[in-house]
PDB file of C-alpha atoms in Angstrom:
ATOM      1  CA  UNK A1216     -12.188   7.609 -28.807  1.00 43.00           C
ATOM      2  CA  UNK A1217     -13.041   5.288 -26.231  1.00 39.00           C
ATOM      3  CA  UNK A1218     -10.636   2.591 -27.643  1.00 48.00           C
ATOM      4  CA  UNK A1219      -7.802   5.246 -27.769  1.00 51.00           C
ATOM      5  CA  UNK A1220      -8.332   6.042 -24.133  1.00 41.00           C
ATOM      6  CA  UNK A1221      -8.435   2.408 -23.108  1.00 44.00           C
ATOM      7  CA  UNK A1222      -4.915   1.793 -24.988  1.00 52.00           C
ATOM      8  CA  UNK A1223      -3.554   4.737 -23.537  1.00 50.00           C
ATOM      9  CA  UNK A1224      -4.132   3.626 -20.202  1.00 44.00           C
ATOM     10  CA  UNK A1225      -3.256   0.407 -20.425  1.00 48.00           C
ATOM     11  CA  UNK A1226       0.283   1.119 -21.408  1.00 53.00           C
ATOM     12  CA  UNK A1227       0.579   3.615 -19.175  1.00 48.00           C
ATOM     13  CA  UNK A1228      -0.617   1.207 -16.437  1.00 47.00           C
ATOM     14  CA  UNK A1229       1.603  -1.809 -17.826  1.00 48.00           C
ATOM     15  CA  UNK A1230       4.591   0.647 -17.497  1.00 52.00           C
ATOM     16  CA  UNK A1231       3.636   1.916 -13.803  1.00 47.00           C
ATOM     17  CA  UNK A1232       3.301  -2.622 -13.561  1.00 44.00           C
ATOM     18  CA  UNK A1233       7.019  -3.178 -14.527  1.00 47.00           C
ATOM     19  CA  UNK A1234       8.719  -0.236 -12.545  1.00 46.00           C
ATOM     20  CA  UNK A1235       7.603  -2.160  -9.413  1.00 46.00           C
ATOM     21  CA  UNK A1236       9.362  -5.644  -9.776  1.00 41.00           C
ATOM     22  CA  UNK A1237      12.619  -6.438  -9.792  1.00 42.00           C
ATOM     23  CA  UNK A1238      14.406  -2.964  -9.347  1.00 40.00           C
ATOM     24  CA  UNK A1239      13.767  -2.210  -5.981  1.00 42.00           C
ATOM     25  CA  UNK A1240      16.745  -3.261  -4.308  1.00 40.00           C
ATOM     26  CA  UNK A1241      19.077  -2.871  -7.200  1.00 42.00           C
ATOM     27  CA  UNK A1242      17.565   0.726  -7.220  1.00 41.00           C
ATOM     28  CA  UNK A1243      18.220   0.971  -3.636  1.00 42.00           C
ATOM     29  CA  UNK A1244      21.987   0.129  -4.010  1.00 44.00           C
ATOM     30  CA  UNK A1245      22.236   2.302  -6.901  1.00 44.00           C
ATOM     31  CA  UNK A1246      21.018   5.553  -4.532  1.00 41.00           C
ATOM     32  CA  UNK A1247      23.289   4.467  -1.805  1.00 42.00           C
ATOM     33  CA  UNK A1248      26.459   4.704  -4.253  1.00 44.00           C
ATOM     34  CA  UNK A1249      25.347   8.068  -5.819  1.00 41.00           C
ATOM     35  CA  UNK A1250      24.456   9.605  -2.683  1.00 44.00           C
ATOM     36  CA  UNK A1251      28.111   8.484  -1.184  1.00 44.00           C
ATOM     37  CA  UNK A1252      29.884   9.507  -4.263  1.00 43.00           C
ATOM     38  CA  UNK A1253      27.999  13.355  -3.764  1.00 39.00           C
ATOM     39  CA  UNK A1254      29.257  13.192   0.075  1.00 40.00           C
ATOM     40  CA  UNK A1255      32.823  12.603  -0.835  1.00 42.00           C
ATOM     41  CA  UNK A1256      33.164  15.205  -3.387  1.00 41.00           C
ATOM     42  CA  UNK A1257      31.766  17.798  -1.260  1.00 40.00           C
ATOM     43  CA  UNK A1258      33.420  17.823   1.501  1.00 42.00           C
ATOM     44  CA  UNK A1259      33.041  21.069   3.700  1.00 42.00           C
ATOM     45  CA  UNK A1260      36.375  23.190   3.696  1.00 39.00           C
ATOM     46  CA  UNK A1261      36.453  24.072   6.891  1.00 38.00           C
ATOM     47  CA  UNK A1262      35.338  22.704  10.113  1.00 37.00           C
ATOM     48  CA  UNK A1263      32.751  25.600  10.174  1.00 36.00           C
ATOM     49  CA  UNK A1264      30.522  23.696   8.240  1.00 39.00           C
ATOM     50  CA  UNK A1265      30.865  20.277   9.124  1.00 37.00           C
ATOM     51  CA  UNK A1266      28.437  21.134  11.857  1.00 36.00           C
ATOM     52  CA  UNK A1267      24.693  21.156  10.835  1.00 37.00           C
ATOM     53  CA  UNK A1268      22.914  24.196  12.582  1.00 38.00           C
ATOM     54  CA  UNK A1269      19.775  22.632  13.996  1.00 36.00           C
ATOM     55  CA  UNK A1270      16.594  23.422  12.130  1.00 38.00           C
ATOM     56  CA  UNK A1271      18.370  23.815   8.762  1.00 38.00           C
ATOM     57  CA  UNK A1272      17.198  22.508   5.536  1.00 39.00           C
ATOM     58  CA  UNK A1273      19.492  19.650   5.194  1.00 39.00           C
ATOM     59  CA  UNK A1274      19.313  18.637   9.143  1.00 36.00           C
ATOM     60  CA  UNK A1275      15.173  17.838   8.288  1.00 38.00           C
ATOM     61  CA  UNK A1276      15.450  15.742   5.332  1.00 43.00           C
ATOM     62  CA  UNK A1277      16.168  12.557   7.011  1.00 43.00           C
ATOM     63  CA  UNK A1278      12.758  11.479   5.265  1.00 45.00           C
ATOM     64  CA  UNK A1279      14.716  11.316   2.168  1.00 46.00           C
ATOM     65  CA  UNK A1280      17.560   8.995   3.534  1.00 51.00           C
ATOM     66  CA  UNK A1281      17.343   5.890   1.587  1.00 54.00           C
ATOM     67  CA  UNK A1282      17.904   4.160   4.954  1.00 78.00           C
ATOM     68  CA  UNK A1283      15.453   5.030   6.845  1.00 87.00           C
ATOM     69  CA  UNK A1284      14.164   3.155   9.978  1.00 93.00           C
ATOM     70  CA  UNK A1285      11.014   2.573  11.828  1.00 94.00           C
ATOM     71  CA  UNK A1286      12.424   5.892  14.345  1.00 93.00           C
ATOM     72  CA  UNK A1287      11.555   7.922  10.909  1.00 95.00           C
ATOM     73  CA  UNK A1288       8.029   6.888  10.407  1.00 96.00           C
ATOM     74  CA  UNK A1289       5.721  10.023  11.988  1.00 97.00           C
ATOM     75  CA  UNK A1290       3.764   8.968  15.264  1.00 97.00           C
ATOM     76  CA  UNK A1291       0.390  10.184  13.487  1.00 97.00           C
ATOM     77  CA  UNK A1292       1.296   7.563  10.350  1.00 97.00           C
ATOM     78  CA  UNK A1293       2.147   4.757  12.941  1.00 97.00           C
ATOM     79  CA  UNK A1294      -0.633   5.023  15.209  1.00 97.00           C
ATOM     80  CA  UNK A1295      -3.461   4.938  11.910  1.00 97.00           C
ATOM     81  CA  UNK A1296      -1.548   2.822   9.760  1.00 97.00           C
ATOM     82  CA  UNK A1297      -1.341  -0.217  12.581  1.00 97.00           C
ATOM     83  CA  UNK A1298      -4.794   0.575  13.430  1.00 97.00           C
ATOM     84  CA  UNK A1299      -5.534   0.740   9.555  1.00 97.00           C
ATOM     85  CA  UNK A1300      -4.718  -3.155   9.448  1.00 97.00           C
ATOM     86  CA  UNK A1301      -7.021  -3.891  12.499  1.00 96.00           C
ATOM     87  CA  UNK A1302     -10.343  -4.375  10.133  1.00 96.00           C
ATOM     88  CA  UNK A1303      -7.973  -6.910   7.831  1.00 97.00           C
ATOM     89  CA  UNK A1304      -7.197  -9.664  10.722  1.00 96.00           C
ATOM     90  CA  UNK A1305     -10.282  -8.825  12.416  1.00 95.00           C
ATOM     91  CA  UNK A1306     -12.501  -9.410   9.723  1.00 94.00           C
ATOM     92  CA  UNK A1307     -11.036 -12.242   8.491  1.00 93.00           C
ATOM     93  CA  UNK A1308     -14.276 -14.953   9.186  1.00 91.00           C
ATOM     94  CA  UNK A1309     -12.207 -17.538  10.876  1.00 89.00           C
ATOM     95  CA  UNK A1310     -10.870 -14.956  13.442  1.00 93.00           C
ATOM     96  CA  UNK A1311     -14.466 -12.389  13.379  1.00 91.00           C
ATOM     97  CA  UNK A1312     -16.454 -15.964  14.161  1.00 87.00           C
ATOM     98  CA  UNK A1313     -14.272 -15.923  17.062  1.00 88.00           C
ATOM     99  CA  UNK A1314     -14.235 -12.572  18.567  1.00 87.00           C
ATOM    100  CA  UNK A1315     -17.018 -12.171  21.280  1.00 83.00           C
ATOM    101  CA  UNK A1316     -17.479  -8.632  20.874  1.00 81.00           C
ATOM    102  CA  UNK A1317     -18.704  -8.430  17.690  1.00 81.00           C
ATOM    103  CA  UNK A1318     -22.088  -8.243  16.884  1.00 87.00           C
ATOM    104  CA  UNK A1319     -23.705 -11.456  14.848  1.00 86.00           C
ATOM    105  CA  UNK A1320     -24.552  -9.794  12.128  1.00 85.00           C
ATOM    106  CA  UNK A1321     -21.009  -8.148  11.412  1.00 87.00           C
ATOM    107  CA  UNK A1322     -19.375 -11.793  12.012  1.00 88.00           C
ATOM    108  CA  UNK A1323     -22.208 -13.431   9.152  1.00 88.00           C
ATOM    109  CA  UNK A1324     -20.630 -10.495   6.980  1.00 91.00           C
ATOM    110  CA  UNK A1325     -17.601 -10.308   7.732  1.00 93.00           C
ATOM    111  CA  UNK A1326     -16.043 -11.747   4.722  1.00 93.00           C
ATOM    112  CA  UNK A1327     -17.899  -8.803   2.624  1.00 93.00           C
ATOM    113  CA  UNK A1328     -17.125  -6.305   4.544  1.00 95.00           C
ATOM    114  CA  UNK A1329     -13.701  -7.507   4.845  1.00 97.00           C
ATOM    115  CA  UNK A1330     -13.415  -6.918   0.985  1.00 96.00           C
ATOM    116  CA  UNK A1331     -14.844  -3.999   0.635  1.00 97.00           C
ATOM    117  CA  UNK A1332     -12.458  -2.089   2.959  1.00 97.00           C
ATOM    118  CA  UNK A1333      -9.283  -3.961   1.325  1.00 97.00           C
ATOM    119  CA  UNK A1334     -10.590  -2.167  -1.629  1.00 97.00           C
ATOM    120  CA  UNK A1335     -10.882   1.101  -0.391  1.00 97.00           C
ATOM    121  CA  UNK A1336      -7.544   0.690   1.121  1.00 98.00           C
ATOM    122  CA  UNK A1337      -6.158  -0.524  -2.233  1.00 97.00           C
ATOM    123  CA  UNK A1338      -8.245   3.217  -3.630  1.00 97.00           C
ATOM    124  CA  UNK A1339      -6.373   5.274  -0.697  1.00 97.00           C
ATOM    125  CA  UNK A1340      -3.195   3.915  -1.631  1.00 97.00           C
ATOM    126  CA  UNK A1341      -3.957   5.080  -4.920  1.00 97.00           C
ATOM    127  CA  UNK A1342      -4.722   8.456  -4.182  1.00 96.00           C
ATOM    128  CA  UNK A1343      -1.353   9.299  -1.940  1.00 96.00           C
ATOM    129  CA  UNK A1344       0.398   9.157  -5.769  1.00 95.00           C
ATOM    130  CA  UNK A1345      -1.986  11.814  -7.311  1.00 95.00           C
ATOM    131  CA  UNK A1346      -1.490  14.083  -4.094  1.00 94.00           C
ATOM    132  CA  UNK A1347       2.107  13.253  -4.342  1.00 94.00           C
ATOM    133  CA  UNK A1348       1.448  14.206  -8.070  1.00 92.00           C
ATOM    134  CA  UNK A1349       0.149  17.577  -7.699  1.00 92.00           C
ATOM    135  CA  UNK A1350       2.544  18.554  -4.601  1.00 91.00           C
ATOM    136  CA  UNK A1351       5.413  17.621  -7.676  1.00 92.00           C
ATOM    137  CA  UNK A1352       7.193  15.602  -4.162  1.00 92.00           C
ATOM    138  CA  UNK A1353      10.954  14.718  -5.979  1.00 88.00           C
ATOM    139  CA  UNK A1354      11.518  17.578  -7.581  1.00 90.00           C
ATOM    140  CA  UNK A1355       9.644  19.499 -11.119  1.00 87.00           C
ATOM    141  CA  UNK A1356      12.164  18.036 -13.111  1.00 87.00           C
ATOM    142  CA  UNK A1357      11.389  14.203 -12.102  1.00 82.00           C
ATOM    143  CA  UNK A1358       7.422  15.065 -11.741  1.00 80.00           C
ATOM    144  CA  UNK A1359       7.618  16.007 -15.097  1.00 82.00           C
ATOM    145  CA  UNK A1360       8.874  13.042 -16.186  1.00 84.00           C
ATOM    146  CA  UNK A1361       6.764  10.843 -14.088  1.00 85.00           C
ATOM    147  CA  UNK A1362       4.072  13.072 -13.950  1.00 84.00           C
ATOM    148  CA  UNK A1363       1.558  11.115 -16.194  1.00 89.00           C
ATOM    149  CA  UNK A1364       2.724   7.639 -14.918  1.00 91.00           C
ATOM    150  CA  UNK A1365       1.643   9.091 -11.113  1.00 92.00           C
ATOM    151  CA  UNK A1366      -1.638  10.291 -12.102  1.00 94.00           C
ATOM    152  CA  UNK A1367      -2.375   7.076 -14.089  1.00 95.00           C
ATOM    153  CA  UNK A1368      -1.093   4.645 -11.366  1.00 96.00           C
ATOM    154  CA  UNK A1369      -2.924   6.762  -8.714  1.00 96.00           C
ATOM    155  CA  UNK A1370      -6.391   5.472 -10.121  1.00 97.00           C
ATOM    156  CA  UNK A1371      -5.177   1.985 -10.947  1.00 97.00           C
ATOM    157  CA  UNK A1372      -5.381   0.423  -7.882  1.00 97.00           C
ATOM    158  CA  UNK A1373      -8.747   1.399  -7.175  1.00 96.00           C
ATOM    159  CA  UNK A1374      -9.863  -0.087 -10.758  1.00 97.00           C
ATOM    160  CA  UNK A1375      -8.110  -3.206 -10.200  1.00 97.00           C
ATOM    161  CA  UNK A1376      -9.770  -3.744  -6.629  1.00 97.00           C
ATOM    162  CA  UNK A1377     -12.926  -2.809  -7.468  1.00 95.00           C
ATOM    163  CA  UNK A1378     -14.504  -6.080  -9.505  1.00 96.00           C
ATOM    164  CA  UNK A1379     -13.819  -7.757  -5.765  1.00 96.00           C
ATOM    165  CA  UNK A1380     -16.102  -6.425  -4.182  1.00 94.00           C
ATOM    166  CA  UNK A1381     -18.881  -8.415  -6.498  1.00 94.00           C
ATOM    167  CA  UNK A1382     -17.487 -11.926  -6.125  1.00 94.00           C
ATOM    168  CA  UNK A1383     -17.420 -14.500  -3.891  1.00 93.00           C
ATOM    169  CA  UNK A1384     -15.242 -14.502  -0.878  1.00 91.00           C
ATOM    170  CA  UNK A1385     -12.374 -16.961  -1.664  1.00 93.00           C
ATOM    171  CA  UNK A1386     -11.640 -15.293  -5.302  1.00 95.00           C
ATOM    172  CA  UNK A1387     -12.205 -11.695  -3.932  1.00 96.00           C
ATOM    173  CA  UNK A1388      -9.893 -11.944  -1.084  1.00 96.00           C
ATOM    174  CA  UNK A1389      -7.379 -13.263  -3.219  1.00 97.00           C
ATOM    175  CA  UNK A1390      -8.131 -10.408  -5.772  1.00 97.00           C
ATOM    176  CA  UNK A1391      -7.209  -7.877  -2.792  1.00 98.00           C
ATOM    177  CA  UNK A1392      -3.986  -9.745  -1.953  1.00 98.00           C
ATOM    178  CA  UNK A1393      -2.902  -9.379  -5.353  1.00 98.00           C
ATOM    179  CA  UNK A1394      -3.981  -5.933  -5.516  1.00 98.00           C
ATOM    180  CA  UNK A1395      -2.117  -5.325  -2.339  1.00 98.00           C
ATOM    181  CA  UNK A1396       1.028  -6.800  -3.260  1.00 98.00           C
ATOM    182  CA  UNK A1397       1.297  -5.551  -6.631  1.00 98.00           C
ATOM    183  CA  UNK A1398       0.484  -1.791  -4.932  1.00 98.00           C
ATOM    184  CA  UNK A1399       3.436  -2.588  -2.864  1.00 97.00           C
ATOM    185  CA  UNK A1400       6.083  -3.292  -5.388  1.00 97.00           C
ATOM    186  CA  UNK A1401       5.292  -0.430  -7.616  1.00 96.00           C
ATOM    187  CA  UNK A1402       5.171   2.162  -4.424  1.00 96.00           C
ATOM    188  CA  UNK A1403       8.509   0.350  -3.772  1.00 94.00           C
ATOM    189  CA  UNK A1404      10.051   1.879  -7.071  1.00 93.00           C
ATOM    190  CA  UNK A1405       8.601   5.459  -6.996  1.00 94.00           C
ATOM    191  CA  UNK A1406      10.198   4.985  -3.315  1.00 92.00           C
ATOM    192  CA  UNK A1407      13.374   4.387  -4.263  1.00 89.00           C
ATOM    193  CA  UNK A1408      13.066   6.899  -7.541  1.00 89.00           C
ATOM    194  CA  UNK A1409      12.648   9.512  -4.267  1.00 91.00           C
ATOM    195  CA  UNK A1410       8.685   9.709  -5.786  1.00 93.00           C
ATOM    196  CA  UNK A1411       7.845   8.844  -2.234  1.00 94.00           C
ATOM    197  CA  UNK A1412       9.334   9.854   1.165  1.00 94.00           C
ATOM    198  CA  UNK A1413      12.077   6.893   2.469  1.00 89.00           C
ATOM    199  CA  UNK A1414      10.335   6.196   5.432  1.00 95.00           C
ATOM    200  CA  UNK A1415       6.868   5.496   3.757  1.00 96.00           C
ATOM    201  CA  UNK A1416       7.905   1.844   2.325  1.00 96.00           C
ATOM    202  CA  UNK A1417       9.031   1.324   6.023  1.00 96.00           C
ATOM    203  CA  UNK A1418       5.929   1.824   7.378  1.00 97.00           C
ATOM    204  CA  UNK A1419       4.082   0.209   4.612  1.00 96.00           C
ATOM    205  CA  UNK A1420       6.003  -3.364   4.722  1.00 97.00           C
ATOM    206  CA  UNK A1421       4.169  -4.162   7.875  1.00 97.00           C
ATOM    207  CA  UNK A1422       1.641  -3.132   7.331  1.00 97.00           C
ATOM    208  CA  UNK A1423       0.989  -4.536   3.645  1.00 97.00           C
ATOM    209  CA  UNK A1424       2.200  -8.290   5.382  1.00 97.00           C
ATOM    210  CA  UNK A1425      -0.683  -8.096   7.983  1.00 97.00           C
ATOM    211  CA  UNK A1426      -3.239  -6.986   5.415  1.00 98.00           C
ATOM    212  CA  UNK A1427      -1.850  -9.483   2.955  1.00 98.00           C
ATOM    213  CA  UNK A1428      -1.982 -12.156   5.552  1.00 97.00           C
ATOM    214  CA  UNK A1429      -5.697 -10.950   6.415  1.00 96.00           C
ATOM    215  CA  UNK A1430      -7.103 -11.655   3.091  1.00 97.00           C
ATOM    216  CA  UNK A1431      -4.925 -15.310   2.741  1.00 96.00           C
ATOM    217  CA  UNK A1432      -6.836 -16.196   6.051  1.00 95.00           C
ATOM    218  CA  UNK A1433     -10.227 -15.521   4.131  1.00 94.00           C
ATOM    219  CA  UNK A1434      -9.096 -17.298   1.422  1.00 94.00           C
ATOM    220  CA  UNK A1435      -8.200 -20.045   3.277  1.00 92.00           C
ATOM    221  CA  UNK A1436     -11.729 -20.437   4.924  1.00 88.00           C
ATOM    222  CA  UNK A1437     -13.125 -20.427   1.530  1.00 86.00           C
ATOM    223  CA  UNK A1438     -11.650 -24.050   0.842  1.00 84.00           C
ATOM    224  CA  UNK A1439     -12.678 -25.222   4.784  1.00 79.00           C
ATOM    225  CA  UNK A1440     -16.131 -24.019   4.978  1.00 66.00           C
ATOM    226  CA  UNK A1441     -18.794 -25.013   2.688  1.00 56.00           C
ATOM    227  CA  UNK A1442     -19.881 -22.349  -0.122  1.00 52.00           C
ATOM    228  CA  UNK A1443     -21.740 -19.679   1.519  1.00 46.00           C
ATOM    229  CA  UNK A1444     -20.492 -20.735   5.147  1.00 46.00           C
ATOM    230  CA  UNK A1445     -17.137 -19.184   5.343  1.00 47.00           C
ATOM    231  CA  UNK A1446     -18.105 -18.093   8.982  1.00 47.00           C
ATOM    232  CA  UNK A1447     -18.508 -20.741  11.382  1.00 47.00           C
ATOM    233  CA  UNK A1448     -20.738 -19.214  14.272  1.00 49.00           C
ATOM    234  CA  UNK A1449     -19.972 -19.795  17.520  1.00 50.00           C
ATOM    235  CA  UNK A1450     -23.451 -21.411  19.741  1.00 53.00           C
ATOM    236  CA  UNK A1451     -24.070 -17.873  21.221  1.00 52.00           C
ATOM    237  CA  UNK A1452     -23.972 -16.107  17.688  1.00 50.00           C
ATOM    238  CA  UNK A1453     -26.304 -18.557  16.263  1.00 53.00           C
ATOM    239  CA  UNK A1454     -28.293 -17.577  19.061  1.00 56.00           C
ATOM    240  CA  UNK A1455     -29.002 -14.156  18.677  1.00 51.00           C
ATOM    241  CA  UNK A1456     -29.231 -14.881  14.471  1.00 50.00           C
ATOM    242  CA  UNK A1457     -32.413 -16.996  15.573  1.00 55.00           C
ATOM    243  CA  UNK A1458     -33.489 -14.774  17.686  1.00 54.00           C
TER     244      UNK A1458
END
């Protein structure tokens, strides 16, 4: 039983894998044609109804436009996605050692803690497909065709991150890169598949670059600092430690 369920999921998971490389923008194109072969063959009739009443259903989708902008992106997703990637540069234990206002003991942890919230981040990411899931966003005819592919994926991330969070800094932050950047092609593909709204892989480039470039930083200390001294404390940190 257990070896069935372990197969099952790994194909499942290797499939979710391959939609998100080397698609995306081809994908992309391919939407832009269709949706500009559907606007030329329906043409209003009259000039009644080349005019969009405000408030109707097809002035409001402009989250599904396939070229969507950073204007798109909802205030309440900018404001706690840019603060979202705060904890990734901050943390980092070359920058943390250098931030004043952080208390010593966050800065000698910082590297942990660092890891730990890339993997929940990497387990939230997750989740939005399993929401997106049971909402059926795209349509019941394309849920039901991705609909076991969504739920699978939705937990994937959060099994792939999760072995991080037991390792040493310099392999776990490059675990949560990886993580990160694989999360990002594959939402890139249910994006494009309309899976996702438009304007969500706009927000999310950013955003995934800074939290990327977080855990690189990490990684990077891990080859200047001695094992188990990723952090190098500032005189007044080292202060308060031996205090």
């Amino acid at each position: 039983m257990l070896r069935q369920l372990s197969r099952s999921l790994s194909s499942h998971t290797l499939q979710a894998f391959k939609l998100g490389f080397g698609s995306e923008f081809a994908a992309a194109r391919g939407i832009s044609q269709h949706n500009g072969a559907i606007c030329t063959s329906s043409q209003p009739t009259s000039s009644t109804n080349s005019t969009l009443a405000p408030g109707s259903s097809a002035a409001t989708t402009s989250h599904l436009r396939p070229n969507a902008t950073w204007s798109d992106v909802p205030a309440p997703a900018k404001i706690l996605g840019l603060a979202g990637v705060i904890p990734f540069i901050a943390l980092s234990p070359p920058i943390a050692a250098s931030l004043p206002l952080l208390p010593a003991e966050l800065v000698q942890n910082a590297a942990l803690l660092q890891v730990a919230y890339g993997a929940s981040i990497a387990s939230f990411l997750g989740g939005i497909h399993w929401a997106m899931a049971m909402a059926e966003y795209g349509g019941k005819q394309a849920s039901s065709q991705m609909g076991t592919d969504r739920y699978v994926w939705s937990v994937t991330p959060c099994l792939m991150a999760w072995p991080a969070v037991v390792m040493a800094p310099g392999p776990a932050s490059l675990a949560i890169a990886s993580v990160l950047a694989v999360v990002h092609a594959v939402d890139g593909r249910f994006a494009v598949q309309r899976l996702l709204p438009q304007w969500y892989m706009v927000l999310r480039r950013p955003l995934s670059a800074f939290a990327i470039s977080g855990m690189l930083i990490t990684l990077v200390g891990s080859f200047v600092y001695p094992e188990g001294q990723q952090t190098q404390l500032t005189p007044a940190i080292q202060e308060k430690l031996e205090s």
